[in-house]
Each structure stands twice: as structure tokens, then as C-alpha cells.
DNA sequence: GAAGCGTGGTA
DNA sequence: TTACCAAGCTT
């Protein structure tokens, strides 16, 4: 296989480009791979260290739409709390949600627990060793099934995540916009994936996408695919992948009601419904959130939504938080109580136990505002 | 196929 | 600062 085009030829056209090849990527990965808590690096794999499917699965679920930096501490915490699949299967969903709090996309945590239970019960505690069977499990879709199968079981199956979509759309100058481009991209990845080390190839591609082949200002001169990349050849790398424009987020408005226990400053919490946004997570008692766009929540009417029989005072400032599909602006009201149960359905959380609650970030911001004053 | 579903980092 | 982005899945 030719490694390089003739010297002296600049990449103004793609006529003389060689085909991208997996060997160049694997060689780059061997030298430049990241070292990550869930990863067995090539040097160790070559002397027989194997990937633990439980670790691979755990990391892949956590990494869905989530950065490596955010995942690391959660991965370590989960493996400390539940070292094996059977430990996790023996845990309660409540404890899993508490440990997941702050990482986002909470259906992942509920599916993580469901999946552990299912594998424990129906697969004798061992993950299926191929993508097709893995995809049947809760929380495991196209990408994750392929990733686990290739990384943990060396199955030669195309792995396509956002990084790889970007790399491949550049390598092959794919003008079609996502998500329509997914099919041709997957075909190219299948073509490119080697029968040897398919898992290292997938991880290498993702490392490349996370470093050199970045969305903005890719470092093409250092890339193992340099000279074989069609987008580089036409000098138009940043334009790919082409994506449909995104809708702008509306803003919603609401109020949250902090009830502090007089004697020790404990906060009254309650559980959210088991469907929809932040399902089954904990919350500070709150109003509904109003206003698809401009229709603003009337501040004067906020107290109409307050728990009954309590006198609230409004705190200075607002909590601003952005979810996947809308911005939220919350006014925060506060009161102190000496009741053992200021409203029905809920519980007191003492200051030192708040960190262990299944409180999403938006409500941690609310509590934080109450502590500042 | 489109919409719902979190969060923190970055430019 | 607003907007975008990061190892997607489910309905």
C-alpha cells in the first residue's frame, strides 16, 4: 500500500489522493492515544490484558453526549461503589440516581440499572459478545452496541459516533447533511474498519476526533490521514460535517420555594414524577414552568404557586439554567419552618446530606442561592 | 423522522 | 454572552 503521494504535489485537487487506511490510524493511536480510567492501552493489550465488558459498558453509557472530563470522576465513583455487574444489580435505583446526579440525561441512569438487572437475570451476569445482541439491552443503541462489541469483544463492526462522523465526512467529502449522511458514513466506516484491532481503531478514531480533527481549526498537518483526506485536498475542512440548522431555545419562567428547618437548616425536598424532564429525580418544591417564548411568568403571581400556609420572602437574583431544549429562569423564595412536615410528600435533607441527594444541577443552584445569604 | 432529554466547557 | 458542542437513546 502506498503510504504517501508523490512529493512536491500540493493537495489542490483530489485526483492524486491515496485512500485512507486503517494502519496509519492505528500507528498514530499507538503513539498518541489518551490514557483513560476505563481504557486498556495498546501496550497492555499486546501482553494479554483484556478489557472488562462491565467497565467498557459503564464508560460508554456515561460518555453518551458527555465529555471525557465530566465522566472521569463519575466512572471512578461508580466502580468504587459497585465494582462488578452483580453489585450494581443488587443496588437500588434510588442509589444509582443519587450517584448519577449532576451528570445529566438521567434516563441513562435508569437504563443503566435496568440493563444491569437484565444481564444479571437473563444472561448469567455476562454481557452478550456481539453488537446485535447488545443492542437489545436498555440504553444501548447503534453506537454503544458497536463500541462495546468492538472494544470489549474484538468484533469487526463499524462504530460511528459524532467524532467519526466528522472525520469520515471530511475524509470522503460528504456533502449530504446529517442525519441523512449517517448511512453513507457508516458504509465508509465499515469499509475502513480493520479485522485486526477493530476496537483500537474505533478508539483511535475518537481520539483523533477529540484532538487533531476538531470541529474548528483541525490540525491537518499532524493527522495520520493527511494526504488522503478529500476535505483537506480542497482546503475546506471546517465545512464538514454539514448539519441542518438548529432551532433556537425558548425561555420558560417559574419559582422555587426553599423551606429551611429552623433548628438545623435542613431543606425540604420532594421527588419529581417518574416521567418527563428529570424524571424520578429530587427537587426543591417548585411551580410549573411557564411561557414557550415571550409569555413571561408573572412574578406577582408566583406566590399563587407556593406551598400553602407558609410565608415566603423573595431572594435577590434568579437562577438561570439551560436544558437541552429551553432556557429556564427561576425566582427563588425562602421561608423557615418549625414543622416536622411543612407540606405533604417530601423529606428534610440536612446540610451535610444534600450532596448525596439525587438533586439535578438546576436545584443545586437553587439551594446554593439560599445558602449565600 | 423529529422531538425530548442535562450539563459544563469553549469561543 | 449567546450559541455551540461532546463517545446518543427512546418514543
mmCIF file of C-alpha atoms (C1' of nucleotides) in Angstrom:
data_model
loop_
_atom_site.group_PDB
_atom_site.id
_atom_site.type_symbol
_atom_site.label_atom_id
_atom_site.label_comp_id
_atom_site.label_asym_id
_atom_site.label_seq_id
_atom_site.Cartn_x
_atom_site.Cartn_y
_atom_site.Cartn_z
ATOM 1 C CA UNK A 1 0.000 0.000 0.000
ATOM 2 C CA UNK A 2 1.339 3.423 -0.940
ATOM 3 C CA UNK A 3 1.894 5.497 2.134
ATOM 4 C CA UNK A 4 2.354 8.872 0.550
ATOM 5 C CA UNK A 5 1.615 10.686 -2.647
ATOM 6 C CA UNK A 6 4.476 11.986 -4.772
ATOM 7 C CA UNK A 7 6.460 14.735 -3.135
ATOM 8 C CA UNK A 8 6.031 18.247 -4.389
ATOM 9 C CA UNK A 9 2.369 17.815 -5.245
ATOM 10 C CA UNK A 10 0.035 20.049 -3.319
ATOM 11 C CA UNK A 11 -3.465 18.949 -2.454
ATOM 12 C CA UNK A 12 -5.396 21.390 -4.580
ATOM 13 C CA UNK A 13 -7.378 18.621 -6.194
ATOM 14 C CA UNK A 14 -8.255 15.157 -5.051
ATOM 15 C CA UNK A 15 -7.119 13.441 -8.210
ATOM 16 C CA UNK A 16 -3.940 12.044 -6.761
ATOM 17 C CA UNK A 17 -5.108 11.233 -3.232
ATOM 18 C CA UNK A 18 -4.408 7.786 -1.888
ATOM 19 C CA UNK A 19 -7.136 6.002 0.019
ATOM 20 C CA UNK A 20 -7.261 6.467 3.784
ATOM 21 C CA UNK A 21 -6.084 3.321 5.542
ATOM 22 C CA UNK A 22 -6.578 1.894 8.990
ATOM 23 C CA UNK A 23 -2.926 1.045 9.536
ATOM 24 C CA UNK A 24 -1.910 4.705 9.549
ATOM 25 C CA UNK A 25 -4.601 5.460 12.130
ATOM 26 C CA UNK A 26 -3.576 2.525 14.332
ATOM 27 C CA UNK A 27 0.057 3.577 14.212
ATOM 28 C CA UNK A 28 -0.947 7.095 15.236
ATOM 29 C CA UNK A 29 -3.092 5.685 18.052
ATOM 30 C CA UNK A 30 -0.191 3.598 19.346
ATOM 31 C CA UNK A 31 1.869 6.772 19.764
ATOM 32 C CA UNK A 32 -0.757 9.347 20.702
ATOM 33 C CA UNK A 33 -3.608 7.556 22.471
ATOM 34 C CA UNK A 34 -5.093 9.054 25.595
ATOM 35 C CA UNK A 35 -4.773 7.163 28.853
ATOM 36 C CA UNK A 36 -8.228 6.881 30.409
ATOM 37 C CA UNK A 37 -9.509 5.120 33.530
ATOM 38 C CA UNK A 38 -11.661 2.694 31.533
ATOM 39 C CA UNK A 39 -9.171 2.028 28.758
ATOM 40 C CA UNK A 40 -6.674 -0.797 28.253
ATOM 41 C CA UNK A 41 -3.888 0.839 26.242
ATOM 42 C CA UNK A 42 -2.273 -0.929 23.244
ATOM 43 C CA UNK A 43 0.942 -1.752 25.119
ATOM 44 C CA UNK A 44 -1.020 -3.641 27.779
ATOM 45 C CA UNK A 45 -3.359 -5.304 25.309
ATOM 46 C CA UNK A 46 -0.339 -6.619 23.431
ATOM 47 C CA UNK A 47 0.763 -8.509 26.530
ATOM 48 C CA UNK A 48 -2.634 -10.031 27.133
ATOM 49 C CA UNK A 49 -4.517 -7.572 29.334
ATOM 50 C CA UNK A 50 -8.186 -7.738 28.339
ATOM 51 C CA UNK A 51 -10.985 -5.210 28.531
ATOM 52 C CA UNK A 52 -13.620 -5.786 31.179
ATOM 53 C CA UNK A 53 -17.013 -5.572 29.404
ATOM 54 C CA UNK A 54 -18.544 -4.090 32.567
ATOM 55 C CA UNK A 55 -16.034 -1.240 32.504
ATOM 56 C CA UNK A 56 -16.435 -0.687 28.778
ATOM 57 C CA UNK A 57 -20.220 -0.650 29.073
ATOM 58 C CA UNK A 58 -20.205 1.703 32.077
ATOM 59 C CA UNK A 59 -17.880 4.166 30.359
ATOM 60 C CA UNK A 60 -19.785 4.100 27.072
ATOM 61 C CA UNK A 61 -23.112 4.849 28.745
ATOM 62 C CA UNK A 62 -21.568 7.718 30.707
ATOM 63 C CA UNK A 63 -19.850 9.096 27.617
ATOM 64 C CA UNK A 64 -23.058 9.425 25.591
ATOM 65 C CA UNK A 65 -23.203 13.142 24.711
ATOM 66 C CA UNK A 66 -20.878 13.798 27.633
ATOM 67 C CA UNK A 67 -17.255 14.919 27.728
ATOM 68 C CA UNK A 68 -14.394 12.754 28.973
ATOM 69 C CA UNK A 69 -13.589 15.365 31.602
ATOM 70 C CA UNK A 70 -17.069 15.196 33.086
ATOM 71 C CA UNK A 71 -17.151 11.394 33.104
ATOM 72 C CA UNK A 72 -13.881 10.518 34.828
ATOM 73 C CA UNK A 73 -14.862 11.138 38.452
ATOM 74 C CA UNK A 74 -18.276 9.516 37.997
ATOM 75 C CA UNK A 75 -16.710 6.419 36.469
ATOM 76 C CA UNK A 76 -14.332 6.079 39.410
ATOM 77 C CA UNK A 77 -17.149 6.616 41.889
ATOM 78 C CA UNK A 78 -19.419 4.033 40.271
ATOM 79 C CA UNK A 79 -16.676 1.400 40.155
ATOM 80 C CA UNK A 80 -15.850 2.052 43.795
ATOM 81 C CA UNK A 81 -19.478 1.781 44.853
ATOM 82 C CA UNK A 82 -20.329 -1.130 42.534
ATOM 83 C CA UNK A 83 -17.149 -2.964 41.439
ATOM 84 C CA UNK A 84 -18.981 -5.642 39.466
ATOM 85 C CA UNK A 85 -22.179 -6.050 37.499
ATOM 86 C CA UNK A 86 -23.748 -8.129 40.251
ATOM 87 C CA UNK A 87 -23.030 -5.354 42.768
ATOM 88 C CA UNK A 88 -24.871 -2.900 40.552
ATOM 89 C CA UNK A 89 -27.726 -5.328 40.022
ATOM 90 C CA UNK A 90 -28.056 -5.562 43.798
ATOM 91 C CA UNK A 91 -28.235 -1.772 44.213
ATOM 92 C CA UNK A 92 -31.445 0.273 44.358
ATOM 93 C CA UNK A 93 -32.450 2.587 41.526
ATOM 94 C CA UNK A 94 -32.594 5.369 44.095
ATOM 95 C CA UNK A 95 -28.928 4.936 44.991
ATOM 96 C CA UNK A 96 -27.943 4.829 41.327
ATOM 97 C CA UNK A 97 -29.823 8.081 40.628
ATOM 98 C CA UNK A 98 -28.139 9.701 43.630
ATOM 99 C CA UNK A 99 -24.715 8.714 42.356
ATOM 100 C CA UNK A 100 -25.583 9.908 38.836
ATOM 101 C CA UNK A 101 -26.871 13.323 39.972
ATOM 102 C CA UNK A 102 -25.084 16.112 38.094
ATOM 103 C CA UNK A 103 -24.073 14.042 35.068
ATOM 104 C CA UNK A 104 -27.296 14.715 33.132
ATOM 105 C CA UNK A 105 -29.546 12.702 30.822
ATOM 106 C CA UNK A 106 -30.971 10.795 33.754
ATOM 107 C CA UNK A 107 -32.725 8.162 31.649
ATOM 108 C CA UNK A 108 -29.214 6.805 31.185
ATOM 109 C CA UNK A 109 -29.019 6.064 34.906
ATOM 110 C CA UNK A 110 -32.389 4.353 34.978
ATOM 111 C CA UNK A 111 -31.452 2.307 31.890
ATOM 112 C CA UNK A 112 -28.052 1.512 33.400
ATOM 113 C CA UNK A 113 -29.791 -0.109 36.333
ATOM 114 C CA UNK A 114 -32.356 -1.843 34.111
ATOM 115 C CA UNK A 115 -29.591 -3.185 31.904
ATOM 116 C CA UNK A 116 -27.588 -4.487 34.853
ATOM 117 C CA UNK A 117 -30.659 -6.269 36.191
ATOM 118 C CA UNK A 118 -31.445 -7.776 32.798
ATOM 119 C CA UNK A 119 -27.937 -9.039 32.142
ATOM 120 C CA UNK A 120 -27.711 -10.445 35.647
ATOM 121 C CA UNK A 121 -31.042 -12.241 35.329
ATOM 122 C CA UNK A 122 -31.147 -13.318 31.687
ATOM 123 C CA UNK A 123 -27.504 -13.546 30.593
ATOM 124 C CA UNK A 124 -25.970 -15.155 33.635
ATOM 125 C CA UNK A 125 -24.255 -11.913 34.610
ATOM 126 C CA UNK A 126 -22.245 -11.657 31.400
ATOM 127 C CA UNK A 127 -22.722 -9.165 28.588
ATOM 128 C CA UNK A 128 -23.554 -10.588 25.145
ATOM 129 C CA UNK A 129 -20.408 -10.571 22.984
ATOM 130 C CA UNK A 130 -21.831 -9.113 19.776
ATOM 131 C CA UNK A 131 -23.398 -5.826 18.680
ATOM 132 C CA UNK A 132 -26.686 -7.315 17.543
ATOM 133 C CA UNK A 133 -27.465 -8.836 20.947
ATOM 134 C CA UNK A 134 -26.092 -5.847 22.871
ATOM 135 C CA UNK A 135 -28.424 -3.505 21.013
ATOM 136 C CA UNK A 136 -31.403 -5.297 22.562
ATOM 137 C CA UNK A 137 -30.398 -4.082 26.033
ATOM 138 C CA UNK A 138 -31.820 -0.928 27.696
ATOM 139 C CA UNK A 139 -29.873 2.239 26.919
ATOM 140 C CA UNK A 140 -27.736 0.571 24.263
ATOM 141 C CA UNK A 141 -28.308 1.801 20.707
ATOM 142 C CA UNK A 142 -26.441 1.741 17.407
ATOM 143 C CA UNK A 143 -23.308 3.441 18.579
ATOM 144 C CA UNK A 144 -22.955 1.881 22.014
ATOM 145 C CA UNK A 145 -23.617 -1.682 20.879
ATOM 146 C CA UNK A 146 -20.918 -1.369 18.231
ATOM 147 C CA UNK A 147 -18.487 0.316 20.604
ATOM 148 C CA UNK A 148 -18.817 -2.349 23.297
ATOM 149 C CA UNK A 149 -18.663 -5.199 20.781
ATOM 150 C CA UNK A 150 -15.515 -3.900 19.131
ATOM 151 C CA UNK A 151 -13.672 -2.672 22.219
ATOM 152 C CA UNK A 152 -14.540 -5.479 24.616
ATOM 153 C CA UNK A 153 -15.012 -8.404 22.201
ATOM 154 C CA UNK A 154 -12.975 -7.538 19.080
ATOM 155 C CA UNK A 155 -15.990 -7.771 16.813
ATOM 156 C CA UNK A 156 -15.344 -6.227 13.396
ATOM 157 C CA UNK A 157 -18.292 -3.869 13.328
ATOM 158 C CA UNK A 158 -18.490 -0.209 12.237
ATOM 159 C CA UNK A 159 -18.508 2.235 15.166
ATOM 160 C CA UNK A 160 -19.926 5.655 14.359
ATOM 161 C CA UNK A 161 -20.124 8.495 16.862
ATOM 162 C CA UNK A 162 -20.039 12.260 16.394
ATOM 163 C CA UNK A 163 -16.232 12.311 16.118
ATOM 164 C CA UNK A 164 -16.224 9.647 13.465
ATOM 165 C CA UNK A 165 -18.998 11.360 11.518
ATOM 166 C CA UNK A 166 -16.823 14.455 11.407
ATOM 167 C CA UNK A 167 -13.657 12.608 10.394
ATOM 168 C CA UNK A 168 -15.312 10.484 7.737
ATOM 169 C CA UNK A 169 -17.383 13.298 6.249
ATOM 170 C CA UNK A 170 -14.079 15.128 5.776
ATOM 171 C CA UNK A 171 -12.096 12.138 4.509
ATOM 172 C CA UNK A 172 -14.670 11.401 1.796
ATOM 173 C CA UNK A 173 -16.012 14.913 1.174
ATOM 174 C CA UNK A 174 -19.600 14.006 2.017
ATOM 175 C CA UNK A 175 -21.805 16.916 1.000
ATOM 176 C CA UNK A 176 -25.001 15.396 2.288
ATOM 177 C CA UNK A 177 -26.188 16.913 5.579
ATOM 178 C CA UNK A 178 -26.641 14.964 8.795
ATOM 179 C CA UNK A 179 -28.648 12.995 9.762
ATOM 180 C CA UNK A 180 -29.190 11.811 6.137
ATOM 181 C CA UNK A 181 -25.446 11.368 5.790
ATOM 182 C CA UNK A 182 -25.385 8.717 8.510
ATOM 183 C CA UNK A 183 -25.909 5.869 6.066
ATOM 184 C CA UNK A 184 -23.087 6.689 3.609
ATOM 185 C CA UNK A 185 -20.819 7.497 6.556
ATOM 186 C CA UNK A 186 -21.463 4.129 8.145
ATOM 187 C CA UNK A 187 -20.704 2.398 4.837
ATOM 188 C CA UNK A 188 -17.357 4.172 4.642
ATOM 189 C CA UNK A 189 -16.544 3.267 8.242
ATOM 190 C CA UNK A 190 -17.383 -0.386 7.549
ATOM 191 C CA UNK A 191 -15.027 -0.257 4.594
ATOM 192 C CA UNK A 192 -12.272 1.289 6.669
ATOM 193 C CA UNK A 193 -12.574 -0.818 9.833
ATOM 194 C CA UNK A 194 -9.813 -3.442 10.038
ATOM 195 C CA UNK A 195 -10.362 -7.066 11.047
ATOM 196 C CA UNK A 196 -7.368 -6.768 13.377
ATOM 197 C CA UNK A 197 -7.798 -4.428 16.344
ATOM 198 C CA UNK A 198 -11.246 -3.063 15.428
ATOM 199 C CA UNK A 199 -11.655 -1.744 18.984
ATOM 200 C CA UNK A 200 -8.367 0.139 18.925
ATOM 201 C CA UNK A 201 -9.337 1.513 15.531
ATOM 202 C CA UNK A 202 -12.618 2.863 16.912
ATOM 203 C CA UNK A 203 -10.925 4.345 19.956
ATOM 204 C CA UNK A 204 -8.175 5.783 17.778
ATOM 205 C CA UNK A 205 -10.718 7.476 15.541
ATOM 206 C CA UNK A 206 -12.425 9.003 18.567
ATOM 207 C CA UNK A 207 -9.108 10.201 19.999
ATOM 208 C CA UNK A 208 -8.301 11.746 16.629
ATOM 209 C CA UNK A 209 -11.666 13.497 16.539
ATOM 210 C CA UNK A 210 -11.154 14.750 20.091
ATOM 211 C CA UNK A 211 -7.759 16.212 19.254
ATOM 212 C CA UNK A 212 -6.479 16.866 15.720
ATOM 213 C CA UNK A 213 -9.692 16.533 13.700
ATOM 214 C CA UNK A 214 -11.561 19.099 15.783
ATOM 215 C CA UNK A 215 -14.719 20.939 14.670
ATOM 216 C CA UNK A 216 -12.776 24.214 14.341
ATOM 217 C CA UNK A 217 -9.222 24.648 13.084
ATOM 218 C CA UNK A 218 -8.251 20.989 12.657
ATOM 219 C CA UNK A 219 -4.516 20.262 12.831
ATOM 220 C CA UNK A 220 -4.324 18.531 9.463
ATOM 221 C CA UNK A 221 -0.539 18.704 9.162
ATOM 222 C CA UNK A 222 -0.226 16.306 12.110
ATOM 223 C CA UNK A 223 -3.005 13.957 11.018
ATOM 224 C CA UNK A 224 -2.283 10.351 10.033
ATOM 225 C CA UNK A 225 -4.806 10.778 7.215
ATOM 226 C CA UNK A 226 -3.087 13.866 5.817
ATOM 227 C CA UNK A 227 -2.700 13.458 2.083
ATOM 228 C CA UNK A 228 -5.634 11.074 1.883
ATOM 229 C CA UNK A 229 -8.377 13.427 3.126
ATOM 230 C CA UNK A 230 -10.592 14.914 0.425
ATOM 231 C CA UNK A 231 -11.685 17.898 2.513
ATOM 232 C CA UNK A 232 -8.051 18.694 3.214
ATOM 233 C CA UNK A 233 -7.430 18.292 -0.507
ATOM 234 C CA UNK A 234 -9.882 21.059 -1.352
ATOM 235 C CA UNK A 235 -8.858 23.153 1.677
ATOM 236 C CA UNK A 236 -12.370 23.183 3.104
ATOM 237 C CA UNK A 237 -12.115 21.013 6.233
ATOM 238 C CA UNK A 238 -14.150 23.129 8.629
ATOM 239 C CA UNK A 239 -17.276 22.965 6.486
ATOM 240 C CA UNK A 240 -17.780 19.274 7.330
ATOM 241 C CA UNK A 241 -19.872 17.620 8.548
ATOM 242 C CA UNK A 242 -22.757 19.602 7.117
ATOM 243 C CA UNK A 243 -25.635 19.826 9.568
ATOM 244 C CA UNK A 244 -29.202 21.084 9.461
ATOM 245 C CA UNK A 245 -29.562 24.408 11.308
ATOM 246 C CA UNK A 246 -30.717 24.178 14.907
ATOM 247 C CA UNK A 247 -33.827 25.744 16.354
ATOM 248 C CA UNK A 248 -33.334 28.407 18.977
ATOM 249 C CA UNK A 249 -34.339 27.618 22.524
ATOM 250 C CA UNK A 250 -37.385 29.236 24.119
ATOM 251 C CA UNK A 251 -37.231 30.592 27.677
ATOM 252 C CA UNK A 252 -39.531 29.447 30.461
ATOM 253 C CA UNK A 253 -40.142 31.013 33.847
ATOM 254 C CA UNK A 254 -41.044 29.685 37.273
ATOM 255 C CA UNK A 255 -40.457 29.876 41.005
ATOM 256 C CA UNK A 256 -38.779 27.567 43.509
ATOM 257 C CA UNK A 257 -39.612 27.514 47.210
ATOM 258 C CA UNK A 258 -36.866 26.849 49.724
ATOM 259 C CA UNK A 259 -38.161 25.692 53.089
ATOM 260 C CA UNK A 260 -35.438 25.693 55.741
ATOM 261 C CA UNK A 261 -35.864 23.915 59.035
ATOM 262 C CA UNK A 262 -35.335 26.349 61.896
ATOM 263 C CA UNK A 263 -33.187 24.151 64.119
ATOM 264 C CA UNK A 264 -30.548 22.895 61.679
ATOM 265 C CA UNK A 265 -31.057 24.492 58.266
ATOM 266 C CA UNK A 266 -32.278 21.286 56.640
ATOM 267 C CA UNK A 267 -34.007 21.766 53.252
ATOM 268 C CA UNK A 268 -37.383 20.266 52.331
ATOM 269 C CA UNK A 269 -37.169 18.150 49.174
ATOM 270 C CA UNK A 270 -39.609 16.036 47.229
ATOM 271 C CA UNK A 271 -39.483 13.559 44.352
ATOM 272 C CA UNK A 272 -40.351 14.500 40.770
ATOM 273 C CA UNK A 273 -42.772 12.436 38.658
ATOM 274 C CA UNK A 274 -41.373 9.294 37.094
ATOM 275 C CA UNK A 275 -41.842 10.565 33.558
ATOM 276 C CA UNK A 276 -40.563 13.539 31.600
ATOM 277 C CA UNK A 277 -37.833 16.019 32.386
ATOM 278 C CA UNK A 278 -35.591 14.994 35.326
ATOM 279 C CA UNK A 279 -37.864 12.003 35.903
ATOM 280 C CA UNK A 280 -37.695 10.406 39.352
ATOM 281 C CA UNK A 281 -35.055 12.870 40.490
ATOM 282 C CA UNK A 282 -35.398 15.027 43.607
ATOM 283 C CA UNK A 283 -36.345 18.717 43.617
ATOM 284 C CA UNK A 284 -36.947 21.787 45.683
ATOM 285 C CA UNK A 285 -40.746 22.364 45.651
ATOM 286 C CA UNK A 286 -41.474 24.498 42.602
ATOM 287 C CA UNK A 287 -44.165 25.975 40.439
ATOM 288 C CA UNK A 288 -44.735 24.692 36.939
ATOM 289 C CA UNK A 289 -42.578 26.399 34.326
ATOM 290 C CA UNK A 290 -44.465 28.765 32.032
ATOM 291 C CA UNK A 291 -44.017 30.501 28.736
ATOM 292 C CA UNK A 292 -42.955 28.861 25.493
ATOM 293 C CA UNK A 293 -41.266 32.071 24.423
ATOM 294 C CA UNK A 294 -42.219 35.647 25.255
ATOM 295 C CA UNK A 295 -45.144 34.984 27.543
ATOM 296 C CA UNK A 296 -43.403 35.764 30.775
ATOM 297 C CA UNK A 297 -44.182 34.214 34.103
ATOM 298 C CA UNK A 298 -45.859 36.918 36.178
ATOM 299 C CA UNK A 299 -43.657 37.432 39.207
ATOM 300 C CA UNK A 300 -46.545 38.855 41.162
ATOM 301 C CA UNK A 301 -48.423 35.573 40.750
ATOM 302 C CA UNK A 302 -45.547 33.349 41.820
ATOM 303 C CA UNK A 303 -46.822 33.085 45.337
ATOM 304 C CA UNK A 304 -50.073 31.625 43.987
ATOM 305 C CA UNK A 305 -47.973 28.539 43.305
ATOM 306 C CA UNK A 306 -46.320 28.432 46.717
ATOM 307 C CA UNK A 307 -46.951 25.672 49.241
ATOM 308 C CA UNK A 308 -49.914 26.672 51.391
ATOM 309 C CA UNK A 309 -49.731 28.029 54.902
ATOM 310 C CA UNK A 310 -46.195 29.400 54.691
ATOM 311 C CA UNK A 311 -44.937 32.987 54.412
ATOM 312 C CA UNK A 312 -42.200 33.300 51.785
ATOM 313 C CA UNK A 313 -39.789 36.110 51.093
ATOM 314 C CA UNK A 314 -38.241 36.562 47.656
ATOM 315 C CA UNK A 315 -34.482 36.255 47.404
ATOM 316 C CA UNK A 316 -32.439 38.679 45.359
ATOM 317 C CA UNK A 317 -31.447 37.384 41.946
ATOM 318 C CA UNK A 318 -32.607 34.487 39.788
ATOM 319 C CA UNK A 319 -31.415 31.019 38.932
ATOM 320 C CA UNK A 320 -30.656 30.729 35.221
ATOM 321 C CA UNK A 321 -30.300 27.250 33.794
ATOM 322 C CA UNK A 322 -30.270 25.830 30.270
ATOM 323 C CA UNK A 323 -31.691 22.425 29.445
ATOM 324 C CA UNK A 324 -31.466 20.620 26.135
ATOM 325 C CA UNK A 325 -34.384 22.408 24.557
ATOM 326 C CA UNK A 326 -35.166 25.509 26.643
ATOM 327 C CA UNK A 327 -33.721 28.110 28.994
ATOM 328 C CA UNK A 328 -35.191 28.344 32.476
ATOM 329 C CA UNK A 329 -35.378 31.416 34.733
ATOM 330 C CA UNK A 330 -36.376 30.723 38.324
ATOM 331 C CA UNK A 331 -37.238 33.145 41.092
ATOM 332 C CA UNK A 332 -36.312 31.720 44.467
ATOM 333 C CA UNK A 333 -38.446 32.204 47.576
ATOM 334 C CA UNK A 334 -37.464 31.207 51.072
ATOM 335 C CA UNK A 335 -39.011 30.605 54.466
ATOM 336 C CA UNK A 336 -38.085 28.918 57.724
ATOM 337 C CA UNK A 337 -40.244 26.339 59.398
ATOM 338 C CA UNK A 338 -40.503 24.577 62.713
ATOM 339 C CA UNK A 339 -42.974 21.992 61.434
ATOM 340 C CA UNK A 340 -41.882 18.382 61.323
ATOM 341 C CA UNK A 341 -43.659 18.170 57.947
ATOM 342 C CA UNK A 342 -44.308 21.589 56.343
ATOM 343 C CA UNK A 343 -46.050 20.071 53.317
ATOM 344 C CA UNK A 344 -47.110 16.565 52.429
ATOM 345 C CA UNK A 345 -44.916 14.260 50.369
ATOM 346 C CA UNK A 346 -41.277 15.071 50.868
ATOM 347 C CA UNK A 347 -38.424 14.894 53.349
ATOM 348 C CA UNK A 348 -35.906 17.008 55.197
ATOM 349 C CA UNK A 349 -32.347 16.881 53.916
ATOM 350 C CA UNK A 350 -29.721 18.090 56.366
ATOM 351 C CA UNK A 351 -26.942 20.339 55.031
ATOM 352 C CA UNK A 352 -24.338 17.566 55.166
ATOM 353 C CA UNK A 353 -26.560 15.063 53.327
ATOM 354 C CA UNK A 354 -27.541 17.362 50.449
ATOM 355 C CA UNK A 355 -24.544 16.264 48.417
ATOM 356 C CA UNK A 356 -25.839 12.692 48.388
ATOM 357 C CA UNK A 357 -29.330 13.593 47.185
ATOM 358 C CA UNK A 358 -30.493 12.893 43.612
ATOM 359 C CA UNK A 359 -30.632 16.647 43.017
ATOM 360 C CA UNK A 360 -30.180 17.828 39.420
ATOM 361 C CA UNK A 361 -27.913 20.810 38.890
ATOM 362 C CA UNK A 362 -30.734 23.317 38.472
ATOM 363 C CA UNK A 363 -31.943 22.620 42.017
ATOM 364 C CA UNK A 364 -28.421 22.660 43.404
ATOM 365 C CA UNK A 365 -28.240 26.197 42.051
ATOM 366 C CA UNK A 366 -31.479 26.990 43.892
ATOM 367 C CA UNK A 367 -30.134 25.606 47.170
ATOM 368 C CA UNK A 368 -26.865 27.437 46.617
ATOM 369 C CA UNK A 369 -28.702 30.738 46.288
ATOM 370 C CA UNK A 370 -30.410 30.053 49.617
ATOM 371 C CA UNK A 371 -27.081 29.392 51.345
ATOM 372 C CA UNK A 372 -25.378 32.536 50.033
ATOM 373 C CA UNK A 373 -27.397 34.972 52.061
ATOM 374 C "C1'" DG B 1 -38.125 11.336 11.452
ATOM 375 C "C1'" DA B 2 -38.449 14.721 14.730
ATOM 376 C "C1'" DA B 3 -38.681 15.873 19.392
ATOM 377 C "C1'" DG B 4 -37.488 15.173 24.215
ATOM 378 C "C1'" DC B 5 -33.857 14.566 27.210
ATOM 379 C "C1'" DG B 6 -28.646 17.658 31.079
ATOM 380 C "C1'" DT B 7 -24.528 19.504 31.862
ATOM 381 C "C1'" DG B 8 -20.151 22.031 31.744
ATOM 382 C "C1'" DG B 9 -16.546 23.806 28.763
ATOM 383 C "C1'" DT B 10 -15.321 26.837 25.000
ATOM 384 C "C1'" DA B 11 -15.022 30.702 21.661
ATOM 385 C "C1'" DT C 1 -22.728 36.490 26.162
ATOM 386 C "C1'" DT C 2 -25.122 33.590 23.447
ATOM 387 C "C1'" DA C 3 -24.518 29.549 20.970
ATOM 388 C "C1'" DC C 4 -22.409 25.538 20.031
ATOM 389 C "C1'" DC C 5 -20.638 21.371 21.203
ATOM 390 C "C1'" DA C 6 -19.425 16.178 23.490
ATOM 391 C "C1'" DA C 7 -18.080 8.521 22.910
ATOM 392 C "C1'" DG C 8 -26.735 9.094 21.658
ATOM 393 C "C1'" DC C 9 -31.079 6.700 23.075
ATOM 394 C "C1'" DT C 10 -36.070 6.450 23.201
ATOM 395 C "C1'" DT C 11 -40.606 7.327 21.678
#
